[in-house]
Each structure stands twice: as C-alpha cells, then as structure tokens.
Coordinates of C-alpha atoms in Angstrom, one line a residue:
M1 CA -126.1 -41.8 95.5
G2 CA -124.8 -42.8 98.8
R3 CA -124.6 -46.1 100.1
G4 CA -125.2 -46.5 104.2
F5 CA -121.7 -48.2 106.8
G6 CA -120.7 -46.7 110.0
R7 CA -122.6 -44.0 110.9
C8 CA -122.6 -42.5 107.8
A9 CA -121.2 -42.9 104.5
V10 CA -121.3 -40.2 100.7
A11 CA -119.6 -41.8 97.2
I12 CA -118.7 -40.0 94.8
V13 CA -117.3 -40.6 91.5
I14 CA -114.8 -38.1 90.8
A15 CA -112.8 -39.4 87.7
G16 CA -113.6 -41.9 84.8
W17 CA -115.7 -40.3 82.1
A18 CA -115.3 -40.7 78.9
G19 CA -112.5 -38.9 77.8
M20 CA -110.0 -39.7 79.8
A21 CA -107.0 -40.6 78.7
S22 CA -105.2 -42.5 81.2
G23 CA -109.4 -44.2 82.2
T24 CA -109.1 -44.2 85.6
E25 CA -111.8 -43.6 87.6
V26 CA -111.2 -41.9 91.3
R27 CA -113.8 -42.4 93.8
L28 CA -113.8 -40.9 97.2
T29 CA -116.5 -42.9 100.2
V30 CA -117.0 -41.1 102.9
S31 CA -117.8 -41.7 106.6
G32 CA -118.6 -40.3 109.7
A33 CA -119.8 -37.5 111.5
G34 CA -117.5 -34.9 108.4
Q35 CA -120.4 -36.1 105.9
G36 CA -120.2 -32.7 104.8
L37 CA -116.3 -32.8 104.0
E38 CA -116.3 -34.2 100.8
G39 CA -115.8 -31.3 99.0
D40 CA -113.0 -29.9 100.8
L41 CA -111.4 -34.0 100.2
R42 CA -112.3 -32.7 97.1
A43 CA -110.6 -29.6 96.4
A44 CA -107.6 -30.8 98.5
S45 CA -107.0 -34.2 96.5
L46 CA -103.9 -34.8 94.8
V47 CA -105.1 -37.4 93.1
V48 CA -108.6 -35.6 92.2
S49 CA -106.6 -32.8 90.6
T50 CA -103.4 -35.1 88.4
A51 CA -106.7 -37.5 87.4
E52 CA -108.4 -34.8 85.2
D53 CA -105.4 -33.7 83.5
E54 CA -104.7 -35.8 80.5
K55 CA -101.1 -35.5 80.4
A56 CA -101.0 -38.0 83.5
N57 CA -99.7 -41.0 83.2
P58 CA -99.4 -44.1 85.8
Q59 CA -96.5 -42.8 88.3
D60 CA -97.4 -39.4 88.2
L61 CA -101.1 -40.8 89.5
L62 CA -98.8 -43.1 92.3
S63 CA -96.8 -40.1 93.9
A64 CA -100.2 -38.0 93.6
A65 CA -101.9 -40.4 95.6
R66 CA -99.2 -41.2 98.1
A67 CA -98.9 -37.1 98.8
D68 CA -102.8 -37.8 99.3
Y69 CA -102.6 -39.6 103.2
A70 CA -101.0 -35.6 104.7
R71 CA -102.9 -34.2 102.4
L72 CA -106.5 -35.6 103.5
V73 CA -105.4 -35.3 106.8
G74 CA -104.9 -32.2 107.3
V75 CA -108.3 -30.8 105.7
L76 CA -109.5 -33.2 108.8
Y77 CA -107.8 -31.8 111.0
G78 CA -108.1 -27.8 109.7
A79 CA -113.0 -29.9 110.7
G80 CA -111.2 -30.8 114.4
Y81 CA -111.0 -34.4 113.8
Y82 CA -108.5 -35.8 114.6
S83 CA -108.7 -39.5 114.8
P84 CA -109.2 -40.4 110.8
V85 CA -108.8 -43.3 108.7
V86 CA -107.5 -42.6 105.7
H87 CA -107.6 -45.4 102.9
I88 CA -106.0 -44.6 99.5
I89 CA -106.6 -48.3 97.5
V90 CA -104.8 -48.1 94.0
D91 CA -105.9 -51.3 91.7
G92 CA -106.4 -53.1 95.1
A93 CA -103.1 -52.0 97.0
E94 CA -103.1 -49.4 100.0
A95 CA -100.6 -46.5 97.7
A96 CA -98.6 -46.3 101.2
V97 CA -97.3 -49.9 100.5
I98 CA -96.7 -49.8 96.9
P99 CA -92.6 -49.1 96.7
P100 CA -92.5 -44.7 95.4
Y101 CA -90.9 -45.9 91.2
G102 CA -92.9 -49.0 91.3
A103 CA -96.1 -47.9 89.9
P104 CA -97.7 -50.4 87.6
A105 CA -98.5 -50.1 83.8
R106 CA -102.5 -49.6 84.1
I107 CA -104.5 -47.9 86.5
D108 CA -107.9 -48.5 86.5
T109 CA -109.6 -47.7 90.4
I110 CA -108.3 -45.8 92.6
A111 CA -110.3 -45.5 95.6
L112 CA -110.6 -42.4 98.7
S113 CA -111.7 -44.5 102.0
V114 CA -112.4 -41.6 104.4
T115 CA -114.3 -42.2 108.3
T116 CA -113.6 -38.7 110.2
G117 CA -114.0 -40.4 113.6
P118 CA -116.0 -38.4 116.2
R119 CA -114.6 -34.6 116.2
F120 CA -112.7 -32.6 119.1
A121 CA -113.0 -30.0 121.9
F122 CA -111.0 -27.9 123.0
S123 CA -110.0 -28.8 127.0
R124 CA -107.3 -26.2 127.1
A125 CA -107.0 -23.3 124.9
R126 CA -104.2 -20.8 126.3
L127 CA -102.1 -18.4 124.5
A128 CA -98.9 -17.0 127.2
P129 CA -97.4 -14.6 126.8
L130 CA -99.5 -11.7 125.4
A131 CA -99.8 -7.7 124.5
P132 CA -102.1 -5.9 126.5
G133 CA -104.8 -5.3 124.6
T134 CA -104.4 -8.5 122.4
E135 CA -108.0 -10.3 121.2
L136 CA -107.6 -14.3 120.8
P137 CA -110.5 -15.2 118.1
E138 CA -113.4 -16.3 120.3
A139 CA -113.4 -20.0 118.7
F140 CA -110.1 -20.4 120.8
A141 CA -111.2 -21.5 124.0
A142 CA -112.1 -24.5 125.8
G143 CA -115.2 -26.2 124.9
K144 CA -115.0 -25.1 120.7
T145 CA -114.6 -27.1 118.1
A146 CA -111.1 -27.7 118.2
E147 CA -110.6 -26.9 114.6
S148 CA -107.1 -26.2 113.9
G149 CA -106.8 -23.6 111.9
V150 CA -107.6 -22.0 115.4
I151 CA -105.2 -22.5 116.8
V152 CA -103.3 -21.3 113.9
D153 CA -105.2 -17.6 113.9
A154 CA -104.9 -17.5 117.5
V155 CA -101.4 -17.4 116.5
T156 CA -101.0 -15.4 114.4
A157 CA -103.5 -12.9 116.9
G158 CA -100.6 -12.9 119.4
I159 CA -98.1 -12.7 117.3
D160 CA -99.1 -9.3 115.6
G161 CA -100.4 -7.7 119.6
W162 CA -96.8 -7.9 120.4
R163 CA -95.2 -7.2 116.6
A164 CA -98.1 -4.0 117.2
Q165 CA -95.9 -3.1 120.2
G166 CA -93.3 -3.1 118.7
H167 CA -91.4 -6.6 119.2
A168 CA -91.1 -7.4 116.0
K169 CA -88.9 -10.2 115.6
A170 CA -92.2 -11.9 118.3
A171 CA -92.9 -15.4 117.2
P172 CA -94.3 -19.2 118.5
A173 CA -91.3 -21.0 121.3
G174 CA -92.8 -23.9 122.1
Q175 CA -96.1 -25.2 122.1
S176 CA -98.4 -28.7 123.8
L177 CA -100.9 -30.0 121.6
V178 CA -102.2 -32.9 122.7
A179 CA -105.0 -35.1 121.6
D180 CA -106.8 -37.2 124.6
H181 CA -108.8 -40.0 122.3
A182 CA -110.9 -41.2 125.2
T183 CA -113.0 -37.8 125.9
N184 CA -112.8 -36.9 122.4
T185 CA -110.8 -33.1 123.7
L186 CA -107.7 -31.4 121.7
D187 CA -105.5 -29.5 125.0
A188 CA -103.4 -26.9 123.2
D189 CA -100.3 -24.5 125.6
I190 CA -99.2 -22.1 123.0
R191 CA -95.7 -19.9 124.5
L192 CA -94.8 -16.9 122.8
A193 CA -91.6 -15.1 123.1
P194 CA -92.8 -11.5 122.3
G195 CA -88.6 -10.4 122.0
P196 CA -86.9 -7.4 122.9
R197 CA -88.6 -3.8 121.9
L198 CA -86.8 -2.9 118.7
T199 CA -86.8 0.8 116.9
F200 CA -86.5 1.5 113.1
G201 CA -83.2 1.4 111.8
R202 CA -82.0 2.4 108.2
L203 CA -83.7 1.7 104.8
T204 CA -82.1 -0.1 102.3
L205 CA -82.4 -0.7 98.3
S206 CA -82.1 -3.1 95.9
G207 CA -84.0 -4.5 92.2
T208 CA -83.8 -2.3 89.5
T209 CA -84.2 1.2 90.6
R210 CA -83.8 4.8 88.7
M211 CA -84.2 7.3 91.3
R212 CA -82.1 8.5 94.2
E213 CA -81.8 7.3 97.4
E214 CA -82.4 10.0 98.6
R215 CA -85.9 10.5 97.0
V216 CA -86.2 6.6 98.0
R217 CA -86.0 7.1 101.6
A218 CA -88.4 10.6 101.6
I219 CA -91.3 8.5 100.0
A220 CA -91.8 6.0 101.6
G221 CA -90.6 9.1 104.9
L222 CA -89.8 5.6 107.1
P223 CA -89.6 6.7 110.8
S224 CA -85.6 5.5 111.0
G225 CA -85.2 5.7 115.3
E226 CA -89.2 5.4 116.7
T227 CA -90.2 2.1 117.9
F228 CA -91.2 0.0 115.4
S229 CA -94.9 -0.8 114.0
P230 CA -96.0 -3.0 111.1
D231 CA -99.1 0.6 110.5
A232 CA -96.2 2.4 109.9
L233 CA -94.1 0.1 107.6
E234 CA -97.1 -0.7 106.0
R235 CA -97.4 3.3 105.0
S236 CA -94.4 3.6 103.9
A237 CA -95.0 0.8 101.3
T238 CA -98.0 2.9 100.4
R239 CA -96.6 5.4 99.9
L240 CA -94.0 3.7 97.4
R241 CA -96.3 2.2 95.7
R242 CA -98.7 5.7 95.4
S243 CA -95.9 7.6 93.7
G244 CA -97.3 5.7 90.6
V245 CA -92.6 5.1 90.0
F246 CA -93.0 1.5 91.1
R247 CA -94.5 -1.7 89.5
S248 CA -93.4 -3.2 92.4
V249 CA -92.7 -2.7 96.3
T250 CA -92.4 -4.8 99.0
L251 CA -90.4 -3.9 102.1
N252 CA -88.5 -6.4 104.3
E253 CA -87.6 -6.3 107.2
A254 CA -83.4 -8.0 108.6
A255 CA -83.7 -10.8 110.2
T256 CA -81.7 -10.0 113.0
P257 CA -81.7 -6.5 114.5
G258 CA -79.1 -4.6 114.9
P259 CA -77.0 -4.8 118.8
D260 CA -78.7 -1.0 119.0
G261 CA -81.5 -2.7 118.8
T262 CA -82.6 -0.8 116.2
L263 CA -84.0 -3.2 112.6
D264 CA -83.3 -2.5 109.2
I265 CA -85.5 -2.6 106.2
E266 CA -85.6 -3.3 103.2
A267 CA -87.2 -1.5 100.2
A268 CA -86.9 -3.9 96.9
L269 CA -88.0 -1.7 93.8
V270 CA -88.6 -1.7 89.9
D271 CA -89.2 0.9 88.3
D272 CA -92.2 0.5 85.9
K273 CA -92.1 1.7 82.7
K274 CA -91.2 5.6 81.4
R275 CA -93.6 6.6 79.4
R276 CA -96.8 5.9 79.3
L277 CA -99.6 6.8 76.3
G278 CA -103.1 7.0 77.5
V279 CA -107.0 7.8 75.1
G280 CA -109.9 7.4 75.8
A281 CA -113.1 8.2 74.3
E282 CA -117.3 9.5 75.0
L283 CA -120.5 10.1 72.6
S284 CA -123.5 11.5 72.4
S285 CA -125.9 11.7 69.9
L286 CA -126.5 15.7 70.9
E287 CA -123.0 16.5 72.5
G288 CA -121.0 14.9 69.4
L289 CA -117.6 12.9 70.1
R290 CA -114.8 13.5 72.9
L291 CA -111.3 12.0 72.6
S292 CA -109.0 12.7 74.8
T293 CA -104.8 11.2 74.7
F294 CA -101.7 11.6 77.6
W295 CA -98.5 11.0 77.6
L296 CA -96.7 10.6 80.7
H297 CA -93.1 10.7 81.7
R298 CA -92.4 8.3 85.0
N299 CA -89.4 9.8 87.6
L300 CA -88.2 12.4 85.7
M301 CA -85.6 13.8 87.3
R302 CA -84.8 10.3 89.6
G303 CA -86.5 11.8 91.6
G304 CA -90.1 10.1 91.6
E305 CA -91.1 13.5 89.3
R306 CA -93.9 12.6 87.1
L307 CA -94.0 14.8 84.0
R308 CA -97.7 14.2 81.9
I309 CA -99.8 16.6 78.9
D310 CA -102.9 16.0 78.5
A311 CA -104.7 17.0 74.8
E312 CA -108.5 17.2 74.1
A313 CA -111.4 18.1 71.7
G314 CA -115.1 17.5 72.5
G315 CA -117.9 18.6 70.5
I316 CA -117.1 16.9 67.9
G317 CA -119.6 16.7 64.9
G318 CA -121.9 17.3 67.8
E319 CA -125.5 20.1 67.7
S320 CA -124.8 21.8 71.1
G321 CA -121.9 24.6 70.1
G322 CA -118.8 23.8 68.4
T323 CA -115.6 21.9 69.1
D324 CA -113.8 22.4 72.7
Y325 CA -110.2 22.5 73.1
R326 CA -107.5 22.2 75.6
L327 CA -104.2 21.0 76.4
G328 CA -102.5 20.9 79.2
A329 CA -99.3 19.9 81.5
N330 CA -98.3 18.6 85.1
I331 CA -95.4 17.9 86.9
T332 CA -95.8 16.0 90.5
R333 CA -93.6 15.9 92.7
P334 CA -94.4 13.4 95.8
A335 CA -92.9 13.8 99.3
T336 CA -93.1 17.6 98.9
F337 CA -92.8 19.5 102.5
G338 CA -93.2 15.5 103.7
P339 CA -93.7 12.3 103.2
D340 CA -97.7 12.7 102.3
T341 CA -97.2 15.2 100.5
S342 CA -97.1 16.4 97.0
L343 CA -95.9 19.7 94.9
S344 CA -98.1 20.1 91.1
V345 CA -97.5 22.5 89.0
F346 CA -99.7 23.2 86.3
G347 CA -101.2 25.1 83.6
N348 CA -103.7 24.7 80.9
L349 CA -104.7 26.3 77.6
E350 CA -108.5 25.5 76.5
E351 CA -110.7 27.0 74.1
L352 CA -114.6 26.5 74.8
D353 CA -117.4 26.6 72.7
E354 CA -120.5 25.8 74.1
P355 CA -123.8 25.7 73.7
E356 CA -124.3 29.7 75.1
Y357 CA -120.6 30.9 75.0
F358 CA -117.4 31.0 73.9
E359 CA -113.7 30.9 75.8
H360 CA -110.5 31.2 75.3
K361 CA -108.7 30.5 77.8
F362 CA -105.4 30.9 79.6
E363 CA -104.0 29.3 83.3
F364 CA -100.9 28.8 85.1
G365 CA -100.3 27.6 88.8
F366 CA -99.3 25.6 92.0
G367 CA -100.5 23.1 94.2
L368 CA -100.6 21.5 97.5
S369 CA -102.4 18.0 98.0
R370 CA -101.6 15.3 101.3
Q371 CA -102.6 12.1 101.7
I372 CA -104.0 12.0 105.3
S373 CA -105.5 9.1 104.8
D374 CA -105.7 6.1 102.8
D375 CA -109.4 7.5 101.4
L376 CA -109.2 11.3 103.0
T377 CA -106.8 14.0 100.4
V378 CA -106.9 17.6 100.6
G379 CA -105.2 20.7 98.7
A380 CA -104.7 24.5 98.4
G381 CA -102.8 25.8 95.5
V382 CA -102.4 29.2 93.6
T383 CA -103.5 30.1 90.3
Y384 CA -103.4 32.4 87.9
R385 CA -106.0 32.8 85.3
Y386 CA -106.6 35.0 81.7
S387 CA -110.2 34.7 79.7
E388 CA -111.4 35.9 77.2
V389 CA -115.7 36.2 76.7
E390 CA -118.1 35.9 73.7
D391 CA -121.7 35.5 75.4
A392 CA -125.0 37.2 75.7
L393 CA -123.4 39.8 77.3
G394 CA -121.2 40.9 74.8
D395 CA -117.4 41.5 75.0
R396 CA -115.2 41.1 78.1
S397 CA -112.1 39.7 79.5
F398 CA -111.1 38.7 82.8
N399 CA -108.2 38.8 85.1
H400 CA -108.3 36.8 88.3
I401 CA -105.8 35.1 90.8
T402 CA -107.2 31.8 92.3
F403 CA -107.2 30.7 95.7
P404 CA -108.0 27.0 95.1
L405 CA -108.8 24.2 97.9
F406 CA -110.2 20.6 98.2
A407 CA -111.2 17.8 100.3
T408 CA -111.5 14.3 98.9
R409 CA -113.4 11.2 101.1
D410 CA -113.2 8.3 99.6
K411 CA -114.5 5.3 100.9
R412 CA -116.3 3.2 98.3
D413 CA -114.8 -0.3 97.3
D414 CA -114.4 0.3 93.9
R415 CA -113.3 3.5 92.4
L416 CA -114.1 2.0 88.7
N417 CA -117.5 0.0 89.5
A418 CA -118.7 0.7 92.8
S419 CA -120.8 -1.1 95.3
N420 CA -121.1 -0.7 98.6
G421 CA -119.2 2.8 99.8
T422 CA -119.6 6.9 100.0
Y423 CA -117.6 9.6 98.0
V424 CA -117.8 13.2 99.6
H425 CA -115.5 15.6 97.1
L426 CA -116.3 20.0 98.6
A427 CA -114.3 22.5 96.7
A428 CA -114.1 26.0 97.7
T429 CA -111.6 28.6 94.8
P430 CA -111.8 32.1 95.9
F431 CA -110.7 34.4 93.1
V432 CA -109.3 37.7 93.1
G433 CA -110.0 40.4 90.2
I434 CA -107.2 42.1 88.9
D435 CA -107.5 45.2 86.5
N436 CA -111.0 45.6 87.4
S437 CA -112.3 41.9 87.6
T438 CA -114.7 41.8 89.9
S439 CA -113.2 39.0 93.4
G440 CA -116.1 36.0 94.7
A441 CA -115.6 32.6 95.1
Q442 CA -117.6 29.3 93.5
I443 CA -118.1 27.0 96.0
V444 CA -119.1 22.8 94.4
A445 CA -120.4 19.3 96.9
D446 CA -120.3 15.9 95.3
T447 CA -121.2 12.9 97.2
R448 CA -122.5 9.5 96.5
V449 CA -123.3 7.2 97.7
Y450 CA -123.5 3.1 96.9
R451 CA -125.6 0.2 98.2
G452 CA -125.1 -3.9 97.3
F453 CA -127.9 -6.4 97.7
G454 CA -127.8 -9.7 96.5
A455 CA -125.9 -13.0 96.3
D456 CA -122.1 -10.8 94.8
D457 CA -124.0 -7.4 95.6
R458 CA -125.7 -8.3 92.0
T459 CA -128.0 -5.6 92.4
V460 CA -126.1 -1.6 93.4
L461 CA -128.9 1.1 94.4
A462 CA -126.2 4.4 93.2
A463 CA -127.5 8.0 94.3
R464 CA -125.4 11.2 93.9
V465 CA -125.7 15.3 95.2
Q466 CA -123.4 17.5 93.3
L467 CA -123.8 21.4 94.3
G468 CA -122.7 24.4 93.0
S469 CA -122.3 28.2 94.1
V470 CA -120.7 31.3 93.3
V471 CA -121.1 34.1 95.7
G472 CA -120.1 37.5 96.1
A473 CA -120.5 38.1 92.4
S474 CA -123.1 38.3 89.8
T475 CA -123.7 36.7 87.1
G476 CA -121.8 39.7 84.7
E477 CA -119.0 40.0 86.3
V478 CA -117.3 36.3 86.7
P479 CA -116.4 34.1 83.8
P480 CA -118.7 31.9 82.4
D481 CA -117.3 29.0 83.2
I482 CA -117.3 29.5 86.7
L483 CA -121.2 29.7 86.3
F484 CA -123.5 26.4 86.3
F485 CA -125.2 25.0 83.7
S486 CA -127.6 21.5 83.3
G487 CA -128.2 18.9 80.6
G488 CA -126.4 16.4 79.0
G489 CA -123.7 12.9 80.5
G490 CA -122.3 14.0 83.3
T491 CA -126.0 16.6 85.0
V492 CA -129.6 16.0 83.8
R493 CA -128.9 12.9 80.7
G494 CA -132.2 13.0 77.8
Q495 CA -131.7 16.8 78.0
P496 CA -129.9 18.4 75.4
Y497 CA -126.2 19.3 77.4
Q498 CA -125.7 22.6 78.6
S499 CA -129.5 23.2 77.7
L500 CA -130.5 24.9 81.1
G501 CA -130.0 28.2 82.6
V502 CA -130.8 31.1 83.6
D503 CA -132.9 33.3 81.5
L504 CA -132.2 36.6 79.9
P505 CA -135.0 39.1 78.7
S506 CA -133.4 39.0 75.8
G507 CA -134.6 35.7 75.1
D508 CA -130.8 34.6 75.8
T509 CA -129.7 31.9 78.4
I510 CA -126.6 32.6 80.5
G511 CA -125.1 30.5 83.3
G512 CA -126.4 30.5 86.9
R513 CA -124.7 31.0 89.4
G514 CA -127.4 28.5 91.8
F515 CA -126.8 24.2 91.2
L516 CA -128.3 21.6 93.0
G517 CA -128.0 17.7 90.3
L518 CA -130.1 14.7 91.8
S519 CA -129.2 11.1 90.2
T520 CA -130.2 7.5 90.7
E521 CA -129.0 4.2 89.9
L522 CA -130.6 1.7 89.8
R523 CA -127.6 -1.9 88.6
V524 CA -128.6 -4.8 87.5
G525 CA -126.1 -7.9 86.7
V526 CA -127.3 -10.2 84.6
T527 CA -124.3 -12.0 84.1
E528 CA -120.3 -11.6 84.5
S529 CA -120.3 -9.0 82.4
I530 CA -123.5 -7.4 81.6
G531 CA -125.7 -5.1 83.2
V532 CA -128.7 -3.6 82.7
V533 CA -129.3 -0.1 84.1
G534 CA -132.3 1.9 85.1
F535 CA -131.6 6.0 85.8
A536 CA -133.5 9.1 86.7
D537 CA -131.5 12.3 87.1
A538 CA -133.0 16.0 88.7
G539 CA -131.0 19.6 87.9
Y540 CA -131.9 23.1 88.9
V541 CA -130.4 26.4 88.4
G542 CA -131.1 29.7 90.0
P543 CA -129.5 33.6 89.3
D544 CA -129.3 33.6 93.0
S545 CA -126.3 31.8 95.2
W546 CA -127.8 28.8 96.6
P547 CA -131.2 27.2 95.5
G548 CA -134.4 28.1 95.4
G549 CA -137.8 29.5 94.0
S550 CA -136.5 31.6 91.3
G551 CA -134.4 28.6 89.6
D552 CA -135.7 26.3 86.8
W553 CA -135.7 22.8 86.9
H554 CA -136.0 19.9 84.1
T555 CA -135.5 16.2 84.6
G556 CA -134.5 12.9 83.0
A557 CA -134.5 9.4 82.8
G558 CA -133.5 6.8 80.9
L559 CA -132.2 3.1 80.7
G560 CA -128.1 1.6 80.0
L561 CA -126.2 -2.0 79.9
R562 CA -122.8 -1.8 80.9
Y563 CA -120.4 -4.1 79.9
D564 CA -117.9 -5.2 82.4
T565 CA -114.1 -5.3 81.1
G566 CA -112.2 -6.3 84.3
I567 CA -110.2 -2.8 83.7
G568 CA -114.2 -0.7 84.2
P569 CA -117.8 -0.8 82.4
I570 CA -118.1 0.5 78.7
R571 CA -121.3 2.5 79.1
F572 CA -124.5 3.3 76.5
D573 CA -127.5 4.5 77.7
I574 CA -130.8 5.9 76.3
A575 CA -132.3 9.2 77.6
A576 CA -135.4 10.9 77.4
P577 CA -136.8 14.4 79.6
V578 CA -139.2 13.9 81.6
S579 CA -140.2 17.4 82.5
G580 CA -139.0 20.7 81.6
S581 CA -139.0 22.7 78.5
T582 CA -135.0 22.4 77.7
G583 CA -135.0 18.7 75.9
D584 CA -137.9 17.2 73.9
G585 CA -135.9 14.1 71.9
V586 CA -134.3 10.9 73.1
Q587 CA -130.2 11.2 73.4
F588 CA -128.4 7.9 74.2
Y589 CA -124.6 8.5 75.6
I590 CA -121.6 5.4 75.2
G591 CA -118.1 6.1 77.4
I592 CA -116.2 4.4 79.5
G593 CA -116.8 4.0 83.0
Q594 CA -119.7 4.3 85.9
A595 CA -121.9 7.4 84.7
F596 CA -120.9 8.6 88.4

C-alpha cells in the first residue's frame, strides 16, 4: 500500500468509500523518519472526521482542511519533529491559499502530505527554580528526545512541587525554546514563579444546595488558617462527595489571594435527588427467592443526615427452612466529632426461620465510623439486642449489650467487579449478658485477593478466606445467629444452605463456635460483557472456638456465567458437592454482583 519517496513513505486511504454523501476521497501520506505516526495524525485530522460525516458540505471540508495545519504540526511537535513540512491539497490547490469562504461547489479529493523531517533532541533541558524534593520526568534531560509533551509534563511537575509546599499560585514566568535545525536539537529554558506561600482562607458556597452552610464547612473540614495543600483540598472535596448528598462537588481556588496571604475556596455544589428507592433479588434452587428493597432520604434535616429504611424477605419458596423477614432503619450523620467521623443510629426487627432454628430478634444501637484514609475505615458502637429462640436445645431468650468493633481496608480497583487488589475486614463483637445471659465475644475476618492477567486483565484469579470464632461462651449460651454454619451462596456453593454445623447426640444440628471458609475463582472474559467462571469452595465448622480436628469439612465446585451491566455483573452459578455428607444434588444461584 506504500510507495517510496524521500526516506520512507506510507500512503493510506482514509475516506472515499461508496455511500459517502460528499463523495470526497481523503488521502494521508507520511514520509520521513516518523512513518509510525500515521495513526496519531489520522486521529488528529479534522478533515478525516469531517469527511466521515454524511451531512458535511464542501465549506465544512475546506474549514477542516485549513484547521488541520496546526493540528498535524501539534502531533509532530509532540513526537519531537520540529522541522516538518505539511501540505493539504484540495483538488490540486493548497488549502491555505483558498479563501476561507471560497469553497468550490464540489470537492473530489483532499490529499494530506506530511514530511516529518529529523527528530530533535534536547541540547539543554532546564526548569528553575524548583521546590525541594521535586522530581522531573526522566525524559526531560539533555540528549533525550525533545517531545513537546515532555516539556509540558516537566512544567506541570515543577508547579505541582511548589503547590505541595503551599505556593498555590505557582506559574510559568517565562520560557525560551530554540530549535537548532543545523544540529536537530532543542534548547529548553523555562522559568517558574513560585509566588507567596499561602494559607487556607474561608470556604464559600455557590450552586444549589439545601444544606446549611455551617454543616457544609463541618463536613468539608477545610483547614482554614493552615498552609495551603492540594492534598488537603482534595480531601475536603472527597468528604463532601462521600456524604452522599451531592450530585456534583467542585472546589475552586480564588483567582487572587487575600492581602493577608489567605486563599479562599469556593464550593460549587449541586444536590442529588432527595429520595431514592432501590430493589434487589437473588435466587437459589434450594434457598429460594430473596427480595430486598430500601428507601433513602438524603439531607434529612439539612445537615447531611441520611435516613435509610430497609425491608427484606428471604427463603421464599425455598426448601431450607421457612421465610425470613427483616425491617431496619438507619440514620447517618456525617462530620460528627470531626470531619472524618460519622454517627449512625439504627434499629432492626428480624424473624429468622432457618433450617436448624427459629429466632425473633430486636436490635437498637448507635455506632461511629472513622475514615482513616481513602481505603481504611474503622468503627465502634454499642447495641442492645433481645432474641427469642427455638432450636434443638429448647426455647430460650437472650438479652445482651454488644460492643461491635471493626476495621476495613479496601484496596480493590473496582469494588463491584475487582480485577486487582485486596480487601480485608476484621470485626470483634464483645457481648455482655443481662438477666442471666452469658458474656463472650464473636470474632470474624474476611480476606480477599484479586490478580488480573493478560490484556486488560481479561483473566482474573480471585481467592477468599473467611474465619469465625466465638469465645467465652458455649454453643448453648449464645443466640444461634452468633454461631456459624456453612453451606450456600455465601460460603460453599453446591452444598445446601447452612447444612454443615455441629451434630448433637440427638441427631439435631446446631451452629459451631469455629468456622473457616475457603473460596477460589478463575474468571475469564469471553467478550466485553460476557465472562465464564470456574470455582471451588470449602467450609469447616467445629464445636471449639478455633478450627481444629474435632469439626467437619465439606466442599463444592462449579461453573458460572457473568454478564457485565456496567454497574456490576449479573451472576449465574451452577455447583455440586464434592466432599462431605451434607449434600447430594446440583444447586444454582442467580444474583447481582460477583460472589465475592
């Protein structure tokens, strides 16, 4: 497809195919050392994109041709070619000499001819003054290819270095860029003006928000009076977004600092919808249908409070116990005891008709959660819970005050469909018995690891380890929902739901004080939206607080399909038991989101 002239030539027909409304043929010819640039030049060409528009007329094509000189030269400068020759010929005439509004009635051919010339190197690459600790791009150095983008990156790094030291208005102060065509070199000498060191001033509001100004400032936590920091500014924006109240958050620096060396920040805010309704569903061949819904009210009292009411029914039409019901309400208030600490007050009513027990439960309490960093959250709370239980050990009631503690570190690249990263959740819930109920503690851990392989991480290996323990109380001294069972979609797929527990001499089964769950998946993308999964799960439950030799194991394995909706995959898994005595049939699971 190429023809030789100069040092090298590549000719590509970009347009001119049958059916184009304009009937115009566009050709791009690249010669010189940069023959590999044709893709970038084609992408930058306005002529190419205009010719593809069926509604384009000759005047549109001529305007695009005249604009393409600068666009193509910009691509060449970006690759280090500072002596290019660009011709754009419209039916035999140079586009630059055709009057801007003198387009012919018809254009048959537009030929773009680019001769790159030699590639230039830096003879000098100087940027000063620099803030302490500033690291410039390695490519910005004498002898390296003088790409214009490298110069831009170096200036950006220099300005960012000064801004990190509190010089918010650092800017270029002058430049000398001299191309020596005799030696094919570029002399780059750029000066920066750091400007004064500034401190944060006031946070002002604009946009459309119902939230009270003092609450916006409390949530943002802008450190007024402290030295300006881009990281601190971004943290304030993140806090406002994390509140869940706003659809749009932008923090803008004032154009001019105050005479006292302060820099005001404007918060441009747009509220999200006040109310939201959501639904969910999961289906398992044995556990039946689980339906859930929630209603959310944002900015309830104009202080960023969020009220959420949840309702759920599970086990509908299933063969693993009866139908479970749950109704809960939660009010969350951000920026309580500091901008990174949220307060939650909640209450739950539950009726659990599980294979091995029946329980009515009521909970009420409050908790605090603190965002330590972008990926680390810790929390603590106090909860009162009352439950009435019917199981193999008889009819009982329990009164407890619990003190839940947790820490979560989430470093996944995508929380809905991870291909790389880790997730660790640790929780300990000490409970104090009231009215002859026994005290103790429940400890749980959930660790997940994801590793992607191949182009675009189309293949993902995922692994999960779950650990549970109850200490300080025997199995008969705690509510059964604090104990552990294994089997079903959340633990061992292919085994019936909660089928593995601790067997009593009577032949009945109760939960265990020790639990260990292991899961692994190999996820392979077949197309952009369809993937296949192979998985294997194992679960252990024992009567002792920690996994040992006195408990039992069971395992399951299967295959699945995933359909990526853009907001999370739809999951369909088929699994069968591999070992253990708790299951003997195939199970299937349908839900939204990965299994873990």
